[in-house]
Short mmCIF file of C-alpha atoms in Angstrom, two decimals:
data_model
loop_
_atom_site.label_atom_id
_atom_site.label_comp_id
_atom_site.label_asym_id
_atom_site.label_seq_id
_atom_site.Cartn_x
_atom_site.Cartn_y
_atom_site.Cartn_z
CA MET A 1 15.22 3.86 -9.67
CA LYS A 2 14.47 7.28 -11.02
CA PHE A 3 12.51 10.08 -9.52
CA ARG A 4 10.03 12.20 -11.33
CA SER A 5 8.05 15.31 -10.60
CA LEU A 6 5.03 15.01 -8.35
CA VAL A 7 2.79 16.93 -10.77
CA PRO A 8 2.23 14.12 -13.36
CA THR A 9 1.30 11.67 -10.64
CA LEU A 10 -1.04 14.00 -8.81
CA SER A 11 -3.89 12.95 -11.09
CA ALA A 12 -3.21 9.28 -10.40
CA THR A 13 -3.07 9.90 -6.66
CA LEU A 14 -6.37 11.79 -6.74
CA LEU A 15 -7.95 8.98 -8.78
CA ILE A 16 -6.78 6.40 -6.26
CA ALA A 17 -8.19 8.49 -3.41
CA ALA A 18 -11.50 8.87 -5.26
CA CYS A 19 -11.73 5.11 -5.72
CA SER A 20 -11.11 4.71 -2.00
CA ASN A 21 -14.05 6.98 -1.22
CA LEU A 22 -16.25 4.84 -3.48
CA GLY A 23 -15.29 1.68 -1.62
CA LEU A 24 -13.12 0.43 -4.49
CA GLY A 25 -9.98 0.07 -2.39
CA GLY A 26 -7.78 2.92 -1.33
CA PRO A 27 -4.19 3.86 -1.69
CA ILE A 28 -1.56 2.02 0.29
CA THR A 29 0.02 4.61 2.57
CA ALA A 30 2.68 4.94 5.21
CA GLU A 31 4.06 7.75 7.32
CA ALA A 32 7.24 8.61 9.19
CA PRO A 33 7.12 11.21 11.95
CA LEU A 34 10.59 12.76 12.20
CA ALA A 35 12.04 13.63 15.61
CA PRO A 36 15.24 15.56 16.27
CA THR A 37 18.40 13.72 17.23
CA LYS A 38 20.26 14.91 20.33
CA GLY A 39 21.17 18.60 20.13
CA ASN A 40 19.08 19.27 17.02
CA THR A 41 15.67 20.82 16.35
CA ALA A 42 14.61 19.27 13.03
CA SER A 43 11.23 17.54 13.00
CA GLY A 44 8.39 16.88 10.61
CA THR A 45 6.29 14.33 8.82
CA VAL A 46 6.90 12.36 5.65
CA LYS A 47 3.95 10.68 3.97
CA PHE A 48 4.27 7.87 1.45
CA THR A 49 1.62 6.70 -1.05
CA GLU A 50 2.19 3.69 -3.28
CA VAL A 51 1.47 4.27 -6.97
CA GLY A 52 2.21 2.11 -10.00
CA GLY A 53 5.93 1.38 -10.00
CA GLY A 54 6.87 3.54 -7.05
CA VAL A 55 6.00 5.69 -4.07
CA VAL A 56 4.87 9.32 -3.85
CA ILE A 57 6.81 11.12 -1.13
CA ASP A 58 5.44 14.24 0.56
CA ALA A 59 7.88 15.63 3.15
CA GLN A 60 7.43 18.61 5.43
CA VAL A 61 10.38 19.32 7.74
CA THR A 62 11.05 22.25 10.09
CA GLY A 63 13.93 23.28 12.34
CA LEU A 64 16.67 22.85 9.75
CA ALA A 65 19.59 25.12 9.00
CA PRO A 66 18.85 27.01 5.76
CA GLY A 67 20.18 25.24 2.67
CA LYS A 68 20.50 21.69 1.35
CA HIS A 69 20.26 18.51 3.42
CA GLY A 70 20.89 14.88 2.54
CA PHE A 71 17.72 12.79 2.91
CA HIS A 72 17.75 8.99 2.89
CA ILE A 73 15.83 5.86 3.71
CA HIS A 74 18.03 3.77 6.03
CA GLU A 75 18.12 0.01 6.51
CA LYS A 76 16.86 -0.18 10.11
CA GLY A 77 13.75 1.29 11.66
CA ASP A 78 15.57 2.15 14.86
CA CYS A 79 15.99 5.71 16.14
CA SER A 80 17.06 4.73 19.66
CA ALA A 81 20.63 6.07 19.43
CA PRO A 82 20.84 9.77 20.40
CA ASP A 83 22.66 10.51 17.11
CA GLY A 84 20.41 8.33 14.92
CA THR A 85 23.18 5.88 14.01
CA SER A 86 20.99 2.97 15.15
CA ALA A 87 19.14 3.37 11.81
CA GLY A 88 22.17 1.81 10.11
CA GLY A 89 23.33 2.57 6.59
CA HIS A 90 21.33 3.52 3.53
CA PHE A 91 18.63 1.11 2.39
CA ASN A 92 20.37 -0.70 -0.48
CA PRO A 93 18.87 -4.12 -1.26
CA THR A 94 20.14 -4.03 -4.85
CA GLY A 95 23.82 -3.53 -3.89
CA LYS A 96 24.27 -0.36 -5.97
CA GLN A 97 26.67 2.52 -5.35
CA HIS A 98 25.36 5.62 -3.58
CA GLY A 99 24.22 8.24 -6.08
CA ASP A 100 21.75 10.75 -7.39
CA PRO A 101 18.20 9.32 -7.51
CA ALA A 102 17.72 11.06 -10.86
CA LYS A 103 20.28 8.70 -12.37
CA ALA A 104 20.18 4.94 -12.95
CA ASP A 105 22.72 3.72 -10.40
CA HIS A 106 22.04 4.53 -6.74
CA HIS A 107 20.79 3.01 -3.51
CA LEU A 108 17.02 2.51 -3.35
CA GLY A 109 17.23 4.64 -0.19
CA ASP A 110 18.79 7.64 -1.97
CA MET A 111 16.33 10.52 -2.19
CA PRO A 112 16.38 14.04 -3.63
CA MET A 113 17.87 16.74 -1.45
CA LEU A 114 15.75 18.57 1.11
CA VAL A 115 16.21 22.32 0.69
CA ALA A 116 15.35 24.47 3.71
CA ASP A 117 14.31 28.08 3.28
CA ALA A 118 15.63 30.99 5.39
CA ASN A 119 13.25 29.96 8.19
CA GLY A 120 14.50 26.35 8.24
CA ASN A 121 11.43 24.85 6.55
CA ALA A 122 11.72 22.28 3.76
CA LYS A 123 9.11 20.61 1.56
CA LEU A 124 9.64 17.85 -0.94
CA GLY A 125 7.14 16.24 -3.27
CA THR A 126 8.45 13.54 -5.58
CA VAL A 127 7.92 10.01 -6.82
CA LEU A 128 10.64 7.40 -6.39
CA GLU A 129 10.44 4.35 -8.60
CA GLY A 130 11.31 0.88 -7.30
CA LEU A 131 10.01 1.45 -3.76
CA THR A 132 6.91 -0.22 -2.31
CA ILE A 133 4.78 -0.06 0.80
CA SER A 134 2.70 -3.16 0.10
CA GLY A 135 5.59 -5.54 0.74
CA LYS A 136 6.03 -6.58 -2.89
CA GLY A 137 9.62 -6.89 -4.12
CA ASN A 138 12.87 -5.93 -2.47
CA GLY A 139 11.98 -2.23 -2.38
CA ASN A 140 9.65 -2.46 0.64
CA ILE A 141 10.28 0.57 2.87
CA VAL A 142 7.90 -0.23 5.75
CA GLY A 143 9.84 -0.57 9.00
CA ARG A 144 12.87 1.27 7.59
CA GLY A 145 14.48 4.36 9.08
CA LEU A 146 14.27 7.81 7.54
CA ILE A 147 17.13 10.25 8.16
CA VAL A 148 17.62 13.96 7.50
CA HIS A 149 21.29 14.96 7.50
CA ALA A 150 23.01 18.21 8.45
CA ALA A 151 24.89 18.71 5.18
CA PRO A 152 24.14 18.43 1.45
CA ASP A 153 24.50 15.06 -0.26
CA ASP A 154 27.29 15.18 -2.84
CA PHE A 155 25.77 12.05 -4.52
CA ALA A 156 29.32 10.76 -5.06
CA THR A 157 31.10 9.89 -1.79
CA GLN A 158 30.63 6.20 -0.97
CA PRO A 159 28.59 4.94 0.70
CA THR A 160 26.98 8.00 2.35
CA GLY A 161 27.18 11.04 0.09
CA ASN A 162 29.18 12.90 2.75
CA SER A 163 25.92 14.26 4.21
CA GLY A 164 27.20 14.77 7.73
CA ALA A 165 25.46 14.25 11.05
CA ARG A 166 21.93 12.92 11.37
CA VAL A 167 19.67 15.75 12.56
CA ALA A 168 16.30 13.93 12.48
CA CYS A 169 15.19 10.31 12.49
CA GLY A 170 11.87 8.55 11.92
CA VAL A 171 10.50 5.08 11.24
CA ILE A 172 8.26 4.38 8.23
CA ALA A 173 5.03 2.65 9.30
CA THR A 174 1.77 1.88 7.53
CA LYS A 175 -1.25 3.89 8.51
#
């Protein structure tokens, strides 16, 4: 799975939305509201839109420490543990090593880093190939957990990227 800039797919997303308004079938979407884990303040919303070969991700997160934060889709849609560990490990149906989503080998749940500004706000717009919302293939993310970590992802340490504590957790659900 590779990721690519959101800009080239914006036209495709707008076309899909236009078709939806004409009654031609709309985009397949999902959303994950993020809530802080115990002792943290991070929260936000991550929206997912299925496009050919992947999923557009639009994340808006607040309450973070300034700087980089690991950001992953996890195997279980369970945020019941105060520290978010109930979400399990990274979503990895293909059995790959953890790594940078810009490179060929990595978990399907590996995502680009969230980067928070001086006020603790982070935005991310990207497309991740190999993921689905419609249930087709092994890349289906509906019902999976979504975790924001306290530290940057080094994209090397196995199997987690050494991203530290889980500061926010959400569950991906269709809209």
